[in-house]
Amino acid sequence: MDTPSDLRYTSDHEWVRIEGDIATIGITDYAQDALGDVVFVQLPSLGSTVKAAASISEVESTKSVSDIYAPLSGEVIEVNDALEADPSVLNSDAYGKGWIFRVRISDSSEIEALLSASDYEALLGKS
């Protein structure tokens, strides 16, 4: 399993790339592998306000349906429309083209609650 060190993580298996006050969010390599073949992604609504730890979307696979939780509070400013046409990108490029949505962070103090790559790997029992 790949765990890029420049990202932050949640215990619910989302990854977060923080650039200024913008957070790009997706599911981890571990999550996509556990889900199996992704067949549908419910994208959050543009302009919606999200609270950290609240369910914001769903990913459906051949095995199950899983909630995606907002790792940070803020406003959804962009969604990855390409996932509607090809949700399997979550399987093939989880940390790149497989991002799900972007949030303008409203409470930067929440970033400290996110896991580092090594903390996330410890959660998975990898270290």
XYZ file of N, CA and C in Angstrom, residues 13-115:
309
model
N -9.809 6.624 6.497
C -9.113 6.293 5.249
C -9.292 7.316 4.134
N -9.448 8.585 4.503
C -9.372 9.669 3.531
C -7.972 10.271 3.590
N -7.507 10.777 2.459
C -6.251 11.527 2.431
C -6.575 12.995 2.178
N -5.648 13.864 2.626
C -5.842 15.308 2.503
C -4.535 15.939 2.030
N -4.615 16.689 0.946
C -3.471 17.482 0.473
C -3.811 18.942 0.771
N -3.007 19.593 1.595
C -3.285 20.966 2.009
C -2.358 21.914 1.267
N -2.977 22.882 0.575
C -2.239 23.909 -0.157
C -2.866 25.250 0.221
N -2.214 25.956 1.157
C -2.781 27.203 1.666
C -4.044 26.910 2.443
N -5.157 27.540 2.036
C -6.423 27.288 2.731
C -7.329 26.325 1.951
N -6.742 25.597 1.006
C -7.490 24.637 0.193
C -7.034 23.220 0.535
N -8.011 22.348 0.751
C -7.723 20.934 1.008
C -8.334 20.102 -0.107
N -7.505 19.268 -0.729
C -7.972 18.303 -1.722
C -8.111 16.974 -0.996
N -9.241 16.274 -1.218
C -9.561 15.088 -0.439
C -9.886 13.920 -1.359
N -9.416 12.744 -0.963
C -9.727 11.512 -1.678
C -9.682 10.350 -0.707
N -9.770 9.136 -1.246
C -9.647 7.955 -0.394
C -8.260 7.353 -0.583
N -7.776 6.698 0.446
C -6.420 6.162 0.427
C -6.323 4.900 -0.436
N -5.100 4.547 -0.739
C -4.816 3.323 -1.477
C -5.372 2.130 -0.703
N -5.224 2.143 0.608
C -5.768 1.076 1.456
C -7.284 0.970 1.268
N -7.980 2.124 1.289
C -9.435 2.137 1.165
C -9.885 1.618 -0.193
N -9.241 2.086 -1.263
C -9.672 1.627 -2.593
C -9.425 0.136 -2.756
N -8.351 -0.368 -2.162
C -8.048 -1.798 -2.245
C -9.085 -2.605 -1.467
N -9.463 -2.123 -0.287
C -10.466 -2.815 0.531
C -11.838 -2.791 -0.137
N -12.157 -1.693 -0.824
C -13.448 -1.574 -1.497
C -13.568 -2.500 -2.698
N -12.481 -2.714 -3.394
C -12.542 -3.452 -4.653
C -12.874 -2.493 -5.779
N -13.416 -3.002 -6.853
C -13.691 -2.186 -8.042
C -14.760 -1.134 -7.750
N -14.377 0.140 -7.840
C -15.307 1.239 -7.608
C -16.173 1.421 -8.852
N -17.505 1.470 -8.641
C -18.432 1.575 -9.769
C -19.242 2.874 -9.761
N -19.236 3.604 -8.627
C -20.003 4.849 -8.543
C -19.442 5.719 -7.425
N -19.379 7.035 -7.678
C -18.972 7.998 -6.660
C -20.040 9.079 -6.598
N -20.632 9.252 -5.432
C -21.567 10.356 -5.204
C -20.732 11.555 -4.782
N -20.719 12.586 -5.609
C -19.929 13.778 -5.318
C -20.711 14.726 -4.423
N -20.025 15.450 -3.538
C -20.725 16.447 -2.722
C -21.208 17.615 -3.585
N -22.114 18.397 -3.060
C -22.652 19.544 -3.790
C -21.698 20.721 -3.722
N -21.429 21.308 -4.885
C -20.605 22.516 -4.932
C -21.242 23.604 -4.076
N -20.423 24.312 -3.311
C -20.914 25.402 -2.490
C -21.461 24.972 -1.147
N -21.580 23.656 -0.919
C -22.103 23.207 0.372
C -21.053 23.422 1.465
N -21.555 23.626 2.665
C -20.688 23.786 3.832
C -20.617 22.444 4.535
N -19.402 22.019 4.857
C -19.209 20.729 5.511
C -18.552 20.922 6.872
N -18.840 20.008 7.759
C -18.227 19.978 9.085
C -17.301 18.779 9.148
N -16.177 18.948 9.809
C -15.234 17.847 9.973
C -15.944 16.645 10.585
N -15.671 15.473 10.058
C -16.183 14.183 10.507
C -17.609 13.896 10.040
N -18.238 14.811 9.294
C -19.589 14.570 8.783
C -19.516 13.834 7.448
N -20.456 12.941 7.219
C -20.531 12.239 5.942
C -20.856 13.245 4.844
N -20.095 13.190 3.751
C -20.287 14.165 2.677
C -20.573 13.516 1.329
N -20.168 12.272 1.148
C -20.437 11.584 -0.108
C -20.335 10.086 0.117
N -20.499 9.325 -0.969
C -20.406 7.873 -0.884
C -19.618 7.338 -2.072
N -18.977 6.210 -1.816
C -18.305 5.473 -2.874
C -18.913 4.075 -2.884
N -19.358 3.663 -4.056
C -19.955 2.339 -4.198
C -19.009 1.462 -5.001
N -18.812 0.249 -4.506
C -17.950 -0.702 -5.206
C -18.730 -1.989 -5.437
N -18.065 -2.940 -6.060
C -18.698 -4.235 -6.283
C -18.905 -4.973 -4.964
N -18.224 -4.536 -3.899
C -18.337 -5.190 -2.595
C -19.288 -4.483 -1.641
N -19.308 -3.130 -1.647
C -20.073 -2.407 -0.636
C -20.238 -0.937 -1.002
N -20.953 -0.223 -0.127
C -21.081 1.227 -0.221
C -20.431 1.802 1.036
N -19.557 2.793 0.852
C -18.861 3.397 1.980
C -19.055 4.902 1.991
N -19.304 5.434 3.182
C -19.393 6.884 3.341
C -18.010 7.506 3.249
N -17.962 8.713 2.710
C -16.756 9.536 2.716
C -17.039 10.672 3.694
N -16.114 10.880 4.612
C -16.285 11.898 5.642
C -15.394 13.099 5.356
N -15.903 14.275 5.657
C -15.103 15.488 5.489
C -14.028 15.506 6.571
N -12.764 15.543 6.189
C -11.701 15.581 7.188
C -11.556 16.955 7.843
N -12.056 17.992 7.154
C -11.939 19.366 7.639
C -13.245 20.113 7.358
N -13.541 21.103 8.168
C -14.710 21.952 7.939
C -14.389 22.986 6.873
N -15.419 23.349 6.103
C -15.227 24.376 5.090
C -16.305 24.327 4.026
N -16.022 24.996 2.913
C -16.951 25.064 1.792
C -16.406 24.245 0.626
N -17.254 23.410 0.044
C -16.861 22.625 -1.128
C -16.740 23.587 -2.308
N -15.520 23.713 -2.831
C -15.283 24.664 -3.923
C -15.055 23.994 -5.269
N -14.842 22.673 -5.254
C -14.627 21.948 -6.506
C -14.884 20.469 -6.270
N -15.437 19.813 -7.276
C -15.612 18.364 -7.239
C -14.987 17.782 -8.502
N -14.592 16.537 -8.424
C -13.942 15.875 -9.553
C -14.999 15.223 -10.440
N -15.550 16.018 -11.348
C -16.607 15.535 -12.249
C -16.167 14.344 -13.089
N -14.881 14.195 -13.322
C -14.388 13.079 -14.143
C -14.743 11.727 -13.510
N -14.967 11.697 -12.200
C -15.308 10.440 -11.535
C -16.700 9.945 -11.908
N -17.571 10.857 -12.347
C -18.905 10.425 -12.780
C -18.803 9.547 -14.018
N -17.936 9.905 -14.935
C -17.752 9.130 -16.164
C -16.900 7.886 -15.936
N -15.926 7.981 -15.055
C -15.005 6.868 -14.825
C -14.619 6.766 -13.349
N -15.504 6.184 -12.515
C -15.207 6.072 -11.088
C -14.032 5.152 -10.783
N -13.641 4.315 -11.735
C -12.532 3.387 -11.503
C -11.195 4.107 -11.325
N -11.156 5.400 -11.631
C -9.921 6.176 -11.412
C -9.537 6.133 -9.935
N -10.525 5.988 -9.043
C -10.205 5.851 -7.616
C -9.325 4.632 -7.379
N -9.527 3.568 -8.149
C -8.699 2.369 -8.013
C -7.335 2.536 -8.661
N -7.298 3.172 -9.825
C -6.053 3.231 -10.589
C -5.133 4.384 -10.198
N -5.683 5.458 -9.625
C -4.860 6.632 -9.303
C -5.429 7.366 -8.084
N -5.505 6.659 -6.956
C -6.163 7.183 -5.753
C -5.600 8.523 -5.290
N -4.289 8.719 -5.421
C -3.665 9.947 -4.910
C -3.468 11.030 -5.969
N -3.854 10.744 -7.188
C -3.690 11.710 -8.271
C -5.032 12.099 -8.851
N -5.342 11.534 -10.024
C -6.588 11.870 -10.713
C -7.825 11.399 -9.955
N -7.653 10.585 -8.920
C -8.767 10.056 -8.150
C -9.217 10.916 -6.985
N -8.769 12.164 -6.926
C -9.268 13.040 -5.849
C -10.782 13.189 -6.012
N -11.484 13.463 -4.891
C -12.951 13.522 -4.938
C -13.468 14.952 -4.884
N -12.960 15.757 -3.933
C -13.448 17.138 -3.818
C -12.409 18.023 -3.144
N -12.629 19.335 -3.272
C -11.761 20.329 -2.644
C -12.603 21.232 -1.746
N -12.020 21.581 -0.610
C -12.689 22.409 0.394
C -11.818 23.617 0.707
N -12.465 24.782 0.819
C -11.785 25.950 1.376
C -11.920 25.821 2.894
N -10.792 25.629 3.568
C -10.767 25.324 4.997
C -11.266 26.524 5.806
N -12.218 26.255 6.707
C -12.743 27.339 7.543
C -12.143 27.347 8.950
N -11.545 26.234 9.374
C -10.948 26.153 10.712
C -9.617 25.411 10.613
N -8.550 26.162 10.430
C -7.235 25.543 10.214
C -6.736 24.765 11.434
N -7.304 25.007 12.600
C -6.871 24.256 13.785
C -7.223 22.770 13.664
N -8.192 22.428 12.810
C -8.580 21.028 12.622
C -7.483 20.224 11.928
N -6.581 20.889 11.237
C -5.496 20.193 10.527
C -4.663 19.371 11.500
N -4.487 19.884 12.715
C -3.660 19.189 13.703
C -4.232 17.827 14.094
N -5.530 17.625 13.912
C -6.158 16.345 14.254
C -5.925 15.278 13.190
N -5.452 15.677 12.008
C -5.195 14.722 10.939
C -3.926 13.924 11.223
N -3.864 12.735 10.688
C -2.726 11.850 10.902
C -1.611 12.115 9.895
